[in-house]
Coordinates of C-alpha atoms in Angstrom, one line a residue:
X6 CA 13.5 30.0 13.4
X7 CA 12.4 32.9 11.6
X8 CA 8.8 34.4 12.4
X9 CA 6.4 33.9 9.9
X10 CA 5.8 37.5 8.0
X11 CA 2.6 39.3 8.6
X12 CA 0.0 39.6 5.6
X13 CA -2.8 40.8 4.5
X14 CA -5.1 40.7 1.6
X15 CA -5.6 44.1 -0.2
X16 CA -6.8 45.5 -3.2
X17 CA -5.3 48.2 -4.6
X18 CA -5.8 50.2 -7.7
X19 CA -3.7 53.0 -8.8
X20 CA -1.9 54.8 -12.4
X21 CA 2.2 54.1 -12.2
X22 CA 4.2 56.6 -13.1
X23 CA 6.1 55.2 -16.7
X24 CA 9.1 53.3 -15.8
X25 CA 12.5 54.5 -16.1
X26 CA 16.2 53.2 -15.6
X27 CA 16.9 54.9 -13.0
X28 CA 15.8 53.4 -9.4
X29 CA 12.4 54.7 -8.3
X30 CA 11.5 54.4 -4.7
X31 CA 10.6 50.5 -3.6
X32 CA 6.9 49.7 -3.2
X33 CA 5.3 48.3 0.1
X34 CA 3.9 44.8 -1.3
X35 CA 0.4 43.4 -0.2
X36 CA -1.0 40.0 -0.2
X37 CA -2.3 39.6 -4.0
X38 CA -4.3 41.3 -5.6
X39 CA -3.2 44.6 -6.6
X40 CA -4.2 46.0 -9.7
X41 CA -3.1 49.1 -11.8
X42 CA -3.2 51.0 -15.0
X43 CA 0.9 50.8 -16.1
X44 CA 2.3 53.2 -18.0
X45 CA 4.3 52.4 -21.1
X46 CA 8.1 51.2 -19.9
X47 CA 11.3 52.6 -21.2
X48 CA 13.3 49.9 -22.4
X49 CA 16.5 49.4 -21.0
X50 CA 19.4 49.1 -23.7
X51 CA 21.9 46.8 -21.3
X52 CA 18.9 44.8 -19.1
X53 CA 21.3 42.9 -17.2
X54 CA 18.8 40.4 -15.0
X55 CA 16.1 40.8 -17.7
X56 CA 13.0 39.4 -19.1
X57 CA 11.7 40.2 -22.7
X58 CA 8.4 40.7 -23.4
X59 CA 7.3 39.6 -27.3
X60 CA 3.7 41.0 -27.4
X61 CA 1.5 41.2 -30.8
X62 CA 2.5 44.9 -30.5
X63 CA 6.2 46.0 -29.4
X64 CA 8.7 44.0 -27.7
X65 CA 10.2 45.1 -24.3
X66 CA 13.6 44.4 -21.9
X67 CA 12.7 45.1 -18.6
X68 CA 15.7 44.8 -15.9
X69 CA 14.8 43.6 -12.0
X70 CA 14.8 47.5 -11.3
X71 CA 12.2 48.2 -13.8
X72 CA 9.8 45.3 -13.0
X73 CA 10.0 46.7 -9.1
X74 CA 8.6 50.1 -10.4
X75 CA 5.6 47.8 -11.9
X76 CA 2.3 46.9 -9.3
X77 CA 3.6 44.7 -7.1
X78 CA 1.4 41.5 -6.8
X79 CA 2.5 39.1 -3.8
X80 CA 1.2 35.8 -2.0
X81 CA 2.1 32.1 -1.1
X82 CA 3.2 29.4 -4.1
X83 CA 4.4 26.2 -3.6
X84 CA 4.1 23.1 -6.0
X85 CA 4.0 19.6 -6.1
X86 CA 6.3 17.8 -8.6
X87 CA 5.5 15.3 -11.3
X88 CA 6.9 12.5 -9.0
X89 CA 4.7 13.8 -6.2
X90 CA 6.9 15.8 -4.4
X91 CA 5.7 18.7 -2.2
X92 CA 7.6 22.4 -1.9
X93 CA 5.5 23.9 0.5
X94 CA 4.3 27.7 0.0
X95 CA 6.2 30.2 0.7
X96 CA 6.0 34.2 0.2
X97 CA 6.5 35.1 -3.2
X98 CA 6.8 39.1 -4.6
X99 CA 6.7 40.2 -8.1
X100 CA 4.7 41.2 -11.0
X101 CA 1.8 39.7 -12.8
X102 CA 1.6 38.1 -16.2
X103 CA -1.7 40.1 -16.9
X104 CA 0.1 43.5 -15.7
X105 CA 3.2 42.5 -18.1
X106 CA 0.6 42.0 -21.2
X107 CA -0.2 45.6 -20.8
X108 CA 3.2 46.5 -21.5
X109 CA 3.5 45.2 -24.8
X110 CA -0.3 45.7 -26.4
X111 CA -2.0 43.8 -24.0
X112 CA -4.1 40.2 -23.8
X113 CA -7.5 39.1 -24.8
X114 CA -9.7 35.8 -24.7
X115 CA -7.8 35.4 -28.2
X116 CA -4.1 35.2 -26.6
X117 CA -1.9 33.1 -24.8
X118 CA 1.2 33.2 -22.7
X119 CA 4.3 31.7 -22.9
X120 CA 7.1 31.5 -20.7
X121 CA 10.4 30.3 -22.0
X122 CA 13.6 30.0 -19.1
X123 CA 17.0 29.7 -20.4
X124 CA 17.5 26.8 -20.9
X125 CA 15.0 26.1 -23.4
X126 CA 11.9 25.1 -21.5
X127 CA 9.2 26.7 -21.9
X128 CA 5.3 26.3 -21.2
X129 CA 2.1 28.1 -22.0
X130 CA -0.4 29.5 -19.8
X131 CA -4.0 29.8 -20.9
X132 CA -6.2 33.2 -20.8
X133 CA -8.1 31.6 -18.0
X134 CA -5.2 30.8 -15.9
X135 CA -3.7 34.4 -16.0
X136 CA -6.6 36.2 -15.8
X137 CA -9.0 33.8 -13.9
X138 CA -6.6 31.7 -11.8
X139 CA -7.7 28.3 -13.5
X140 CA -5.4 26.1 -12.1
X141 CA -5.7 22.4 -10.7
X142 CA -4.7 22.7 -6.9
X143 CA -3.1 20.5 -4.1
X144 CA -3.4 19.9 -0.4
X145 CA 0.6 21.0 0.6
X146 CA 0.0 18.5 3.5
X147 CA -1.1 15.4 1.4
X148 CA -0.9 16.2 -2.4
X149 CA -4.2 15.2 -2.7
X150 CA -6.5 17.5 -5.3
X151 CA -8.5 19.9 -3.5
X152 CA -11.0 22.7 -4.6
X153 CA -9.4 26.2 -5.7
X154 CA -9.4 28.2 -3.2
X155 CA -9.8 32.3 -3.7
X156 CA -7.8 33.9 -6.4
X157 CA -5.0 32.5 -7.8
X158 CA -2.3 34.8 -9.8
X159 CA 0.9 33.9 -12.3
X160 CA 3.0 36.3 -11.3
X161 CA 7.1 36.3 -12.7
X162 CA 8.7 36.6 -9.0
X163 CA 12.0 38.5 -8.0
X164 CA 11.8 38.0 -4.7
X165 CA 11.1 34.9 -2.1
X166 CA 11.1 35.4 1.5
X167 CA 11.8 38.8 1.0
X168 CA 15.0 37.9 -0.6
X169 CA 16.7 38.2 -4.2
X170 CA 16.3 34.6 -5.9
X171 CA 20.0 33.1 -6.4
X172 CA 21.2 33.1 -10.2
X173 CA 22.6 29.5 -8.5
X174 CA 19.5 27.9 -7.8
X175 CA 16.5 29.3 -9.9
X176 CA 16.9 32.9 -10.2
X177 CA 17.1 36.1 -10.6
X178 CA 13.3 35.6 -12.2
X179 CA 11.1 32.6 -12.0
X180 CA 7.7 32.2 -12.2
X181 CA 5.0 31.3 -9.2
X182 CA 1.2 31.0 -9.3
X183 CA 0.5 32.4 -6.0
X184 CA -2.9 32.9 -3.3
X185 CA -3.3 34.5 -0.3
X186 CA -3.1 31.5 2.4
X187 CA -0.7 29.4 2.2
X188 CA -3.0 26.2 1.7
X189 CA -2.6 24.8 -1.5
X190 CA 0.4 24.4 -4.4
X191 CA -0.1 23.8 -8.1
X192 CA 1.9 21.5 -10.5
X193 CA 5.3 21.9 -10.6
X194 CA 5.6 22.2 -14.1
X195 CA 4.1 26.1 -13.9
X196 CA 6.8 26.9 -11.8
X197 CA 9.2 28.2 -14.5
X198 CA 13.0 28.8 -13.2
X199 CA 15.3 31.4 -14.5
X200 CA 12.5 32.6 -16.8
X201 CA 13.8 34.8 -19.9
X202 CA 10.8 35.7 -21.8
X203 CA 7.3 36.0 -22.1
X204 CA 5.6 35.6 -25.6
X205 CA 2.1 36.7 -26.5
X206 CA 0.8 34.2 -28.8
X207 CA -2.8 33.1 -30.8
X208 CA -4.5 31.5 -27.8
X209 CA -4.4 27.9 -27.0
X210 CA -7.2 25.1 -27.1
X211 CA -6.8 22.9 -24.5
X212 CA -6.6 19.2 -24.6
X213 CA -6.5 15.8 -23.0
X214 CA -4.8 12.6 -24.0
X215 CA -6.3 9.0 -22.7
X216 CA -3.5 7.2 -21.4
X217 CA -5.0 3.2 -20.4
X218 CA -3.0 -0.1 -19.2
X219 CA -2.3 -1.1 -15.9
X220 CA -3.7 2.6 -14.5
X221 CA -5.6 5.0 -16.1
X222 CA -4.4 8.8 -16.8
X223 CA -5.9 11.9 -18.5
X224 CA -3.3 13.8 -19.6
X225 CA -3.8 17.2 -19.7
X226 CA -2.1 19.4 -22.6
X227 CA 0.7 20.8 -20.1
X228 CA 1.7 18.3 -18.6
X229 CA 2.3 16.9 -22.2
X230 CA 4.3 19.6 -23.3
X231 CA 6.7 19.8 -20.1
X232 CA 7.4 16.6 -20.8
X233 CA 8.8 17.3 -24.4
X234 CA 10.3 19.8 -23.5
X235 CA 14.4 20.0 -24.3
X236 CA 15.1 19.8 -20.9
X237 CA 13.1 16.7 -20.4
X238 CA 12.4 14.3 -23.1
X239 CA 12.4 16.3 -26.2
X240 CA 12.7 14.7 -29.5
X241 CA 13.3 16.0 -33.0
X242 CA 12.1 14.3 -36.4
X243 CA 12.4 15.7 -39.5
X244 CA 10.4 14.5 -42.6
X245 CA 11.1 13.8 -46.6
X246 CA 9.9 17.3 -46.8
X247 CA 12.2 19.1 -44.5
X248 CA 9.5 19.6 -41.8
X249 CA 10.5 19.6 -38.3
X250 CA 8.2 17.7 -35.7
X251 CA 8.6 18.1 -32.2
X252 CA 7.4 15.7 -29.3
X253 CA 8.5 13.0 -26.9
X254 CA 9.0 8.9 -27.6
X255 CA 5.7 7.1 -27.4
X256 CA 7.6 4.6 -24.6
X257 CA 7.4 7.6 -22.4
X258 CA 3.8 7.7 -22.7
X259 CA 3.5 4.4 -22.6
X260 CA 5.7 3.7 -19.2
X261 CA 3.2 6.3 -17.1
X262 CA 0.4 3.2 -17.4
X263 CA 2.0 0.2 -17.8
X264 CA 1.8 -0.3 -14.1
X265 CA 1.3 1.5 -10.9
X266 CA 4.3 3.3 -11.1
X267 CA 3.4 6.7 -13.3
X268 CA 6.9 9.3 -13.0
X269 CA 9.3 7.4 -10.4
X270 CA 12.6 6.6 -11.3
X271 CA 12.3 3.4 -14.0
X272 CA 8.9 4.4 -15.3
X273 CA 8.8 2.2 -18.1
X274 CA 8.3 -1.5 -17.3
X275 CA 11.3 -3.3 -19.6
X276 CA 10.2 -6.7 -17.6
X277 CA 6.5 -6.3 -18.9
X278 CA 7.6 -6.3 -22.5
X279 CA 9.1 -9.6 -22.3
X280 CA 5.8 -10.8 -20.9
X281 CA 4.2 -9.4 -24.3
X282 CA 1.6 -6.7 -24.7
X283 CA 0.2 -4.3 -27.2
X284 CA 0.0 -0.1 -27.6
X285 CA -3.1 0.9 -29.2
X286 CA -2.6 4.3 -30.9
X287 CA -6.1 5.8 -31.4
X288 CA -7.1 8.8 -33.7
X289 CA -10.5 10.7 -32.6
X290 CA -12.4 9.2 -35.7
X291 CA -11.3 5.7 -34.7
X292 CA -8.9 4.5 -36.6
X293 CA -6.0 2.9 -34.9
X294 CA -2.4 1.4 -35.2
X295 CA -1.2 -1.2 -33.5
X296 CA 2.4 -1.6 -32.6
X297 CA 4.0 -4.5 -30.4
X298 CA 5.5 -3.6 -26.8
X299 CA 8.9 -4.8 -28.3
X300 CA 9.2 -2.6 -30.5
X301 CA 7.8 0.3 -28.9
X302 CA 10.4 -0.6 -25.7
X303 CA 12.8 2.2 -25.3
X304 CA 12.6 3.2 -29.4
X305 CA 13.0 7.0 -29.5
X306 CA 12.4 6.5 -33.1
X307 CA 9.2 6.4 -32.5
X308 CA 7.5 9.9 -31.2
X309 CA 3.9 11.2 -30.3
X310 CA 4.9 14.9 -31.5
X311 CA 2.4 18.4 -30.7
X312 CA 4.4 20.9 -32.7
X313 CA 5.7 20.8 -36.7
X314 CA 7.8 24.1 -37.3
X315 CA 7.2 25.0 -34.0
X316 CA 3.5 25.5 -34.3
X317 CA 1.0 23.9 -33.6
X318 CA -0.2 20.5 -35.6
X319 CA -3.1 22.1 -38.6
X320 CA -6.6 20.6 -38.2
X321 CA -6.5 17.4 -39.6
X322 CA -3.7 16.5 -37.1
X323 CA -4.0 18.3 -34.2
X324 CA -3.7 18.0 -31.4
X325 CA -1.0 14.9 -31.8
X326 CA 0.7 12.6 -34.5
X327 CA 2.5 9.5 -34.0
X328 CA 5.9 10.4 -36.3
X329 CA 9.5 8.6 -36.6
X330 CA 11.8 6.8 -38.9
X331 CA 10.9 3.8 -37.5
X332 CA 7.0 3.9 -38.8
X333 CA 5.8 3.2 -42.2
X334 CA 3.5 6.4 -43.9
X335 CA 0.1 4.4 -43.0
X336 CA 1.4 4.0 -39.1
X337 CA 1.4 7.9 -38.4
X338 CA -1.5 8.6 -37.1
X339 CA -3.0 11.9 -36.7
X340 CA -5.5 13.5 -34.1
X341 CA -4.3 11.1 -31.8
X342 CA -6.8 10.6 -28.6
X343 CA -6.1 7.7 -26.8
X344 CA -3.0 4.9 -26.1
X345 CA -4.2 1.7 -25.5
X346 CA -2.5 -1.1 -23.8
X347 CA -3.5 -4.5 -24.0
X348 CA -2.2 -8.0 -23.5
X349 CA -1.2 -10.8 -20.6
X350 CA 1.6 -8.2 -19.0
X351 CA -1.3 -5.4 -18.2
X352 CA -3.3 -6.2 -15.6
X353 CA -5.4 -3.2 -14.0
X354 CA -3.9 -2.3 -10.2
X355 CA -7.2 -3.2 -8.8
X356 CA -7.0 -6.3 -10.4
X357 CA -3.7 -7.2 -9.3
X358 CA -4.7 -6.0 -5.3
X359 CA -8.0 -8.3 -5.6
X360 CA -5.5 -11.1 -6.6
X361 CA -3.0 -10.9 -4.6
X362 CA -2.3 -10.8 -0.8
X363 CA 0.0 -8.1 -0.1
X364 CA 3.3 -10.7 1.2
X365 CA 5.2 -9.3 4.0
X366 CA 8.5 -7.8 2.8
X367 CA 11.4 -9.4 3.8
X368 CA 14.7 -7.7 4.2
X369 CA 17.1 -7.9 1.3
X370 CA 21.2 -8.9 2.4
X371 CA 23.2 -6.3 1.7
X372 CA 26.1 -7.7 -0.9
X373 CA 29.1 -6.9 -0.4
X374 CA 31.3 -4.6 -1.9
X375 CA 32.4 -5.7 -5.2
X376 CA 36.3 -4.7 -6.6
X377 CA 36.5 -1.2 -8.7
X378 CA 38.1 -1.5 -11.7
X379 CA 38.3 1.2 -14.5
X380 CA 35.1 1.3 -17.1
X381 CA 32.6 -0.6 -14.9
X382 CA 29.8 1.3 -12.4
X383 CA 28.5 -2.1 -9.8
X384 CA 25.2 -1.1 -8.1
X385 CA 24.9 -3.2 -5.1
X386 CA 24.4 -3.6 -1.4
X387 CA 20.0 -3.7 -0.3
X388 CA 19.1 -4.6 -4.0
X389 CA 17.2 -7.6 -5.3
X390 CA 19.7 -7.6 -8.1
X391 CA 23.2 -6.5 -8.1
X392 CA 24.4 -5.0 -11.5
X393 CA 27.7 -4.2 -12.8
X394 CA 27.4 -1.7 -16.0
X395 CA 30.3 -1.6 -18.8
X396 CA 30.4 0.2 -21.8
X397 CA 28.2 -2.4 -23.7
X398 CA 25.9 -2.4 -21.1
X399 CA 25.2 1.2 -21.0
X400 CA 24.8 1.6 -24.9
X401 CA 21.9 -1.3 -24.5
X402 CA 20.1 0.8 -21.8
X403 CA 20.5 3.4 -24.3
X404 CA 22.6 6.9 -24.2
X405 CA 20.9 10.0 -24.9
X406 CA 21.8 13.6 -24.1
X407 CA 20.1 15.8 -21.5
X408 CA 20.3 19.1 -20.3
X409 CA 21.0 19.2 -16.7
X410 CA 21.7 22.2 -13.9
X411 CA 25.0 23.0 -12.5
X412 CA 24.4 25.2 -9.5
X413 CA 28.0 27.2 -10.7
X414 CA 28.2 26.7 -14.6
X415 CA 24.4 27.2 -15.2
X416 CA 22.6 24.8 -17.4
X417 CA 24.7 22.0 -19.5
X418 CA 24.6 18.8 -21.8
X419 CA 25.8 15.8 -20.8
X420 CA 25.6 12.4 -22.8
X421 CA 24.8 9.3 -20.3
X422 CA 22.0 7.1 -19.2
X423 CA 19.5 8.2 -16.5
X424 CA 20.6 7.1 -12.8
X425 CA 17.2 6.3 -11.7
X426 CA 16.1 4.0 -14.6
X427 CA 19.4 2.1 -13.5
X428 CA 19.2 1.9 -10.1
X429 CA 15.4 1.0 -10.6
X430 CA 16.3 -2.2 -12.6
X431 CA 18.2 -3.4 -9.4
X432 CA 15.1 -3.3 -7.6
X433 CA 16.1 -1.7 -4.0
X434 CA 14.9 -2.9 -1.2
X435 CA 12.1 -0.6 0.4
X436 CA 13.8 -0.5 3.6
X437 CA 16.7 1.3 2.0
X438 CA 17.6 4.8 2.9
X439 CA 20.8 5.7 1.4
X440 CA 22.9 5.4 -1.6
X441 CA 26.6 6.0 -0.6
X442 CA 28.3 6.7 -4.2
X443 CA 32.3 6.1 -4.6
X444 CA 35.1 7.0 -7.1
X445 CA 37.8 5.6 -8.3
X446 CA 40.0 8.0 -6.4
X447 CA 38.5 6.7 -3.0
X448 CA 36.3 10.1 -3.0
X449 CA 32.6 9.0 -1.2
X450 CA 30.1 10.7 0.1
X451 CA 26.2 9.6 0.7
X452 CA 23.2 11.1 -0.4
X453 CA 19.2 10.2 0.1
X454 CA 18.2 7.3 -2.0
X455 CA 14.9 8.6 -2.2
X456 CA 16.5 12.0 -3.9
X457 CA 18.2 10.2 -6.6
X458 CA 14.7 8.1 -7.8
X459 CA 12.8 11.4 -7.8
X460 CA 15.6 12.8 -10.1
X461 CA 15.0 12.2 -13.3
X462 CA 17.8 14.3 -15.3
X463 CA 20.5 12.8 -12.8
X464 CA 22.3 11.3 -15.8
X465 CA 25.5 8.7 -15.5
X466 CA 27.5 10.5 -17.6
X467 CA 29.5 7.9 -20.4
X468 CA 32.9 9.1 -22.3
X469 CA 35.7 7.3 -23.1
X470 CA 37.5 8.7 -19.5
X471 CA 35.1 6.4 -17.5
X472 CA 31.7 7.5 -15.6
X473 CA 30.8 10.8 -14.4
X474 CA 28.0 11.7 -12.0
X475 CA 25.9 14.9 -13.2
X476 CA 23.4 15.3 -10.5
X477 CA 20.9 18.1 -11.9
X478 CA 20.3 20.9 -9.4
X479 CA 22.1 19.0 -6.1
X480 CA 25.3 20.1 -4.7
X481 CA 28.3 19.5 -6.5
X482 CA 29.9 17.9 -3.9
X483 CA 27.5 15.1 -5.4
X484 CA 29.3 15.5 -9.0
X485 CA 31.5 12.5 -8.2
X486 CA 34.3 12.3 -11.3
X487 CA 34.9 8.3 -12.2
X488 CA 32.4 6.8 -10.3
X489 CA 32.6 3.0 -9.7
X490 CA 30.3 2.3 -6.9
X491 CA 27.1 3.2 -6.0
X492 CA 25.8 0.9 -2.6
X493 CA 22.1 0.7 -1.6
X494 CA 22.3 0.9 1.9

């Protein structure tokens, strides 16, 4: 194994010398925080592996090369993921949001950050969080919240370990919030990969959504926002007066409280809806609309949107409205504050663990393997219920298209159903361990089960040529063309 480096935390102030094109001699990095005074950069005409600053002042390309000659600000970041997985904290070298506002005008309690990647995803950091390190924390050991500890920085890396970031993986830039001792990891969702460019905008006001049912959930204005975001569950409406409105399908919203089961794979409950319940959709002045669970299940025609024209909703509206062809003019709601659910399917978790003993589970017989045939994916093997998905099938769990990471070809769009929400209505059995996938070809190889329900862009991709795997930032060798069986095991 490799010794762990040796740091220390400095403070450094100096001037730069203005940047330039050509290479300028590397600088020795410290444990955040160094500070400086930059000089105005020369832009680069052919950047290469670049980022683009968009201040209120000048724009600005600066290559890899250029950002190096910048004050290096270095430290531990790690993160823990929306479905509660941990990537511990590791060394992380690069320069800091607040040093690259100075290259473009500069930043002020009026101003915000945003940091868009390539494929389209993009999230905003507050004043406070790049200049005071306001972010929510977690114990890398547990993933419980803990207390901030010592400064935290934003910083858009170009190195980790030492080493390049891989164009392959999440490079060449990416963005870490980092601290001097490895003990703690923010959300995942600050932790921007192959980061493009960095916009200066009017500053944010944060907000909080009331999210109630089965659990309870405060959800914060980013963590809204990376959800909608095209890479996740984006979706578009326009209105009878041309207006675009961004945002995500209420069901989304809706699946993170129907029961105890917030971001895993198959989220949203579809066996609570035949049950019966109701979504409360609450504006801050009270009023309210009240829309069945049936027709709120899996409608993306339905959709809590945060931005019209790509701005923010105006006053009256903001921060959310409840838009979509499939509401009547007195349905959309605006200034949105809380979603409600109610009814005999919604019982609170502490309810439902005051009710019932927790039964012993018994191990689930493993089916065996059904016949392949062309057009049909059978998910078997430790599952309470073996499917078999055809065409029809499919189009009733509903297609939609998603933009997923190919290690080698970069980001993509592929047109399927999410793998998790199906393997999630076969119920595994919790003793299960591995999902051994098989094409029609004979092809198989096995994978962590647990990997697949934590991935929620691994799609099942549909077309007329049968069933392809696209497994979002995993290995290709877990692409598998005309896939017919996936086993439980």
């Amino acid at each position: 194994c490799q010794a762990a480096p040796v740091v220390q935390t400095v403070i450094v102030t100096a001037t730069p010398l203005a940047v330039t094109p050509e290479a300028a001699p590397t600088q020795t990095p410290h444990i955040v925080v160094v500070t400086a005074t930059p000089a105005p950069v020369t832009p680069t005409p052919d950047p290469g592996a670049s980022i683009k600053l968009i201040g209120l002042e000048r724009e600005l390309i600066l290559s890899i090369d250029q950002l190096k000659q910048l004050p290096v600000t270095e430290g531990y970041a790690g993160t823990k993921s929306s479905t509660g997985k941990i990537t511990p904290p590791t060394v992380h070298t690069g320069v800091s949001l607040a040093d690259l506002c100075e290259q473009v005008g500069g930043c002020d309690e009026t101003t915000a950050i945003t940091i868009v990647a390539k494929d389209g995803y993009g999230i905003t950091f507050s004043h406070a969080q790049v200049y005071e390190g306001a972010f929510v924390t977690f114990d890398p050991a547990t993933g419980d919240e803990v207390t901030r500890e010592g400064p935290l920085t934003p910083i858009v890396v170009y190195e980790r370990e030492g080493e390049p970031i891989p164009t392959d993986e999440d490079g060449p830039l990416r963005i870490g919030v980092v601290s001097s001792e490895p003990n703690q990891v923010t959300d995942g969702h600050w932790a921007v990969k192959w980061a493009r460019e960095m916009q200066i905008k009017p500053a944010i006001v944060e907000w909080t959504l009331h999210l109630e049912g089965a659990i309870v959930e405060e959800m914060s204005r980013d963590t809204f926002e990376s959800g909608a975001a095209p890479t996740c569950h984006e979706s578009p409406w326009v209105d009878d007066e041309g207006r675009k409105w961004i945002g995500m399908p209420l069901y989304y919203l809706v699946g993170r409280v129907d029961d105890a089961n917030k971001h895993e794979g198959g989220a949203f409950n579809d066996e609570l809806v035949s049950v019966g319940y109701q979504v409360d959709v609450v504006a801050a002045d009270g009023y309210r609309v009240t829309l069945d669970g049936a027709r709120v299940s899996r409608n993306k025609e339905i959709i809590m949107a945060y931005l019209v024209d790509d701005e923010p909703l105006p006053d009256d509206q903001w921060p959310l409205r409840l838009v979509g062809d499939d509401l009547a003019k007195n349905e959309m709601v605006g200034a949105v504050a809380q979603v409600l659910l109610s009814g005999e399917a919604i019982v609170p978790v502490e309810a439902q663990a005051e009710a019932t003993p927790t039964p012993t589970p018994e191990p689930v017989e493993a089916a065996a393997a059904p016949e392949m045939a062309a057009g049909v994916l059978h998910i078997y093997g430790k599952v309470a219920t073996p499917i078999a998905y055809d065409a029809a099938a499919l189009a009733q769990v509903g297609i939609e298209t998603v933009a997923v990471e190919h290690l080698k070809k970069g980001a993509i769009s592929v047109e399927g159903v999410r793998l998790n929400e199906l393997l999630a209505a076969c119920e595994p059995d919790g003793a299960a361990t591995t999902l051994h996938l098989t094409a029609g070809d004979g092809y198989a190889i096995d994978m962590p089960l647990a990997d697949l329900l934590a991935c929620d862009d691994c799609m099942l991709e549909v077309s007329d040529e049968g069933y392809d795997l696209a497994m979002s930032g995993m290995d290709t060798g877990l692409w598998v063309k005309d896939v017919r069986l996936l086993e439980v095991k």
